[in-house]
Coordinates of C-alpha atoms in Angstrom, one line a residue:
Chain A
X1 CA 5.4 21.0 115.2
X2 CA 5.4 23.6 117.9
X3 CA 3.3 26.2 116.0
X4 CA -0.1 27.3 116.8
X5 CA -1.8 29.1 114.0
X6 CA -4.4 31.7 114.8
X7 CA -6.9 33.5 112.6
X8 CA -8.1 36.1 111.8
X9 CA -5.5 38.7 112.6
X10 CA -8.1 41.3 113.3
X11 CA -11.9 41.2 113.7
X12 CA -14.5 43.9 113.9
X13 CA -17.9 43.0 115.3
X14 CA -21.0 45.0 116.1
X15 CA -22.1 45.2 119.7
X16 CA -24.3 42.1 120.5
X17 CA -22.8 40.0 117.8
X18 CA -20.7 36.8 118.0
X19 CA -16.9 37.0 117.8
X20 CA -15.2 33.8 116.6
X21 CA -11.5 33.3 116.7
X22 CA -9.9 30.1 115.4
X23 CA -6.7 28.2 116.2
X24 CA -5.0 25.1 114.7
X25 CA -2.1 23.1 116.0
X26 CA 0.1 20.3 114.8
X27 CA 1.7 18.8 117.9
X28 CA -0.6 16.0 119.2
X29 CA 1.2 16.1 122.5
X30 CA -0.5 19.3 123.4
X31 CA -3.1 18.6 126.1
X32 CA -4.0 22.0 127.5
X33 CA -5.4 24.9 125.4
X34 CA -6.0 28.3 127.1
X35 CA -7.1 31.5 125.7
X36 CA -5.7 34.8 127.0
X37 CA -7.1 38.3 126.8
X38 CA -4.7 41.3 126.7
X39 CA -5.5 44.9 126.9
X40 CA -2.9 47.5 125.6
X41 CA -0.1 47.9 128.0
X42 CA -1.2 45.1 130.3
X43 CA -0.2 41.5 130.7
X44 CA -2.3 38.7 129.3
X45 CA -5.1 37.4 131.5
X46 CA -6.4 33.9 131.4
X47 CA -9.9 33.8 130.0
X48 CA -10.9 30.2 129.6
X49 CA -9.1 26.9 129.0
X50 CA -9.9 23.4 127.8
X51 CA -8.4 20.0 127.8
X52 CA -8.9 17.6 124.9
X53 CA -11.2 15.2 126.7
X54 CA -14.1 17.6 126.2
X55 CA -15.4 19.2 123.0
X56 CA -16.8 22.3 124.5
X57 CA -16.5 24.5 127.6
X58 CA -18.6 27.5 128.4
X59 CA -18.0 30.2 131.0
X60 CA -20.4 33.1 130.8
X61 CA -20.3 34.6 127.3
X62 CA -17.1 32.8 126.4
X63 CA -17.1 29.3 124.9
X64 CA -14.3 27.1 123.6
X65 CA -15.0 24.5 121.0
X66 CA -12.5 21.8 120.5
X67 CA -12.1 19.4 117.6
X68 CA -9.4 16.9 118.4
X69 CA -9.5 15.0 115.1
X70 CA -9.1 18.3 113.2
X71 CA -6.6 19.7 115.7
X72 CA -8.5 22.9 115.9
X73 CA -10.1 24.9 118.7
X74 CA -12.0 28.2 118.7
X75 CA -13.2 30.9 121.0
X76 CA -16.7 32.2 120.7
X77 CA -17.7 35.4 122.4
X78 CA -21.4 35.7 122.6
X79 CA -23.2 39.1 122.9
X80 CA -19.9 40.9 122.2
X81 CA -19.5 44.2 124.1
X82 CA -17.2 47.2 123.5
X83 CA -15.4 46.3 126.7
X84 CA -14.4 43.0 125.0
X85 CA -12.2 45.0 122.6
X86 CA -8.7 43.6 123.2
X87 CA -6.2 41.2 121.7
X88 CA -6.9 37.5 122.2
X89 CA -4.2 34.9 122.1
X90 CA -4.8 31.1 121.9
X91 CA -2.1 28.9 123.3
X92 CA -1.2 25.3 123.9
X93 CA 1.0 23.3 126.2
X94 CA 1.9 19.8 127.2
X95 CA 3.1 18.4 130.5
X96 CA 6.5 17.3 129.3
X97 CA 7.6 20.9 128.6
X98 CA 7.1 22.3 132.1
X99 CA 3.9 23.6 130.7
X100 CA 5.6 26.1 128.4
X101 CA 3.0 27.9 126.4
X102 CA 3.1 28.1 122.6
X103 CA 1.1 31.1 121.6
X104 CA -0.8 31.9 118.5
X105 CA -0.1 35.2 116.7
X106 CA -3.1 37.0 118.3
X107 CA -6.4 38.5 117.1
X108 CA -7.2 42.1 117.7
X109 CA -10.9 42.3 118.3
X110 CA -12.8 45.6 118.0
X111 CA -16.4 45.6 119.1
X112 CA -18.3 48.6 117.7
X113 CA -20.9 50.3 120.0
Chain B
X1 CA -7.3 33.7 140.3
X2 CA -3.6 33.9 141.3
X3 CA -1.8 37.2 141.3
X4 CA 1.5 38.0 139.8
X5 CA 3.2 41.3 140.2
X6 CA 6.0 43.0 138.3
X7 CA 8.2 45.9 139.3
X8 CA 8.8 48.4 137.9
X9 CA 5.9 48.8 135.5
X10 CA 8.0 51.3 133.4
X11 CA 11.7 52.0 133.2
X12 CA 13.7 54.4 131.0
X13 CA 17.4 54.0 131.1
X14 CA 20.5 55.1 129.2
X15 CA 22.3 52.9 126.8
X16 CA 24.9 50.8 128.5
X17 CA 23.2 50.6 131.9
X18 CA 21.7 47.5 133.5
X19 CA 18.0 47.2 134.5
X20 CA 16.5 44.7 136.9
X21 CA 12.9 43.6 136.7
X22 CA 11.2 41.7 139.5
X23 CA 8.4 39.2 139.2
X24 CA 6.5 38.0 142.3
X25 CA 3.8 35.5 142.8
X26 CA 1.8 37.1 145.6
X27 CA -0.6 34.3 146.8
X28 CA 1.0 31.1 145.6
X29 CA 4.4 29.4 145.3
X30 CA 5.8 29.1 141.8
X31 CA 8.5 26.5 141.2
X32 CA 8.6 27.7 137.6
X33 CA 8.4 31.2 136.2
X34 CA 8.7 32.3 132.6
X35 CA 10.0 35.4 131.0
X36 CA 8.5 36.8 127.7
X37 CA 9.2 39.6 125.5
X38 CA 6.6 41.3 123.4
X39 CA 7.0 43.8 120.6
X40 CA 4.1 46.1 119.5
X41 CA 1.3 44.3 117.9
X42 CA 3.1 40.9 118.1
X43 CA 2.7 37.8 120.1
X44 CA 4.6 36.9 123.2
X45 CA 8.0 35.4 122.7
X46 CA 9.3 33.1 125.3
X47 CA 12.8 34.1 126.4
X48 CA 13.5 31.7 129.2
X49 CA 12.1 29.3 131.8
X50 CA 13.2 29.9 135.3
X51 CA 13.2 27.2 137.9
X52 CA 13.6 27.9 141.6
X53 CA 17.1 27.0 142.8
X54 CA 18.5 26.1 139.4
X55 CA 19.8 27.8 136.3
X56 CA 17.3 29.2 133.8
X57 CA 16.8 27.5 130.5
X58 CA 17.0 30.0 127.6
X59 CA 15.3 29.8 124.3
X60 CA 17.4 29.7 121.1
X61 CA 18.7 33.1 120.2
X62 CA 18.4 34.6 123.7
X63 CA 21.7 35.7 125.1
X64 CA 22.0 34.3 128.6
X65 CA 24.8 36.7 129.5
X66 CA 22.7 39.6 128.5
X67 CA 19.5 38.6 130.1
X68 CA 20.4 37.3 133.5
X69 CA 17.6 35.4 135.3
X70 CA 17.6 34.5 139.0
X71 CA 14.9 32.5 140.7
X72 CA 16.0 32.7 144.3
X73 CA 12.8 31.8 146.0
X74 CA 9.4 30.2 145.3
X75 CA 7.8 33.6 144.9
X76 CA 10.5 35.8 143.2
X77 CA 12.3 35.7 139.9
X78 CA 14.3 38.6 138.5
X79 CA 15.4 39.5 135.0
X80 CA 18.4 41.7 134.6
X81 CA 19.0 43.3 131.2
X82 CA 22.7 44.0 131.2
X83 CA 24.3 46.7 129.1
X84 CA 21.0 47.6 127.6
X85 CA 20.8 49.0 124.1
X86 CA 17.9 50.7 122.2
X87 CA 17.1 47.4 120.5
X88 CA 16.3 45.9 123.9
X89 CA 13.4 48.3 124.3
X90 CA 10.3 46.1 124.6
X91 CA 7.5 45.0 126.8
X92 CA 8.8 42.3 129.2
X93 CA 6.2 40.0 130.8
X94 CA 6.7 37.3 133.4
X95 CA 4.4 34.5 134.2
X96 CA 4.3 32.0 137.1
X97 CA 3.1 28.4 137.0
X98 CA 0.5 27.7 139.6
X99 CA -0.1 24.0 140.6
X100 CA -3.1 23.9 142.9
X101 CA -6.4 22.3 143.2
X102 CA -5.6 19.8 140.4
X103 CA -5.0 22.6 137.9
X104 CA -1.8 23.7 136.3
X105 CA -2.0 27.2 135.0
X106 CA 0.2 30.1 134.0
X107 CA -0.6 33.5 135.4
X108 CA 0.9 36.6 133.9
X109 CA 2.3 39.7 135.5
X110 CA 1.2 43.2 134.2
X111 CA 4.4 43.6 132.3
X112 CA 7.3 46.1 132.3
X113 CA 7.8 48.6 129.6
X114 CA 11.6 49.1 129.0
X115 CA 12.8 52.1 127.0
X116 CA 16.5 52.4 126.4
X117 CA 17.6 55.8 125.2

């Protein structure tokens, strides 16, 4: 029930293309869904987050799409750049757990120049 | 965004010694901090939840006597790996929970690379 399943494990995209990473969850108590970006040897950095009362949130080139009925959410990176090459983690939390994050397994994104 | 620091960024120690890692929230107070462990090309594994002024809550399988956590103030939590062994070599990352402006977000430190010889 606590799992968050993330796919694909790795993704290669051409510069300027769209990168799409998907996550699915089981626990309906989750009410906060952040995405983190991690570069090698660094800690994760919050990229964008969404709550289930909206179906989409956009910040710059990054968009989260949320489907509450399907219990799925995805990250779209528009106009992908080589500098976006990193590992991306989706996560989920709920208020009753001190906001502990349950992480997906991660997606290694490579954007080719 | 909020800033979380960790010190040291890298540490190499001999087997059997203890290592202390500090996690600080620089521009906000954090009643809750979290400690994670990450192996190469894997996701973050939550080790424990640290609440200011109280004992840490450890995840199943994490030895509380080996990984000592102290959250003495609203801006500082420490993780001490006692009697470290090579299998403890990993990337340790802390995060701090920021409650401000109506948001409730975890901000991560830069991580500490521990190598036990």
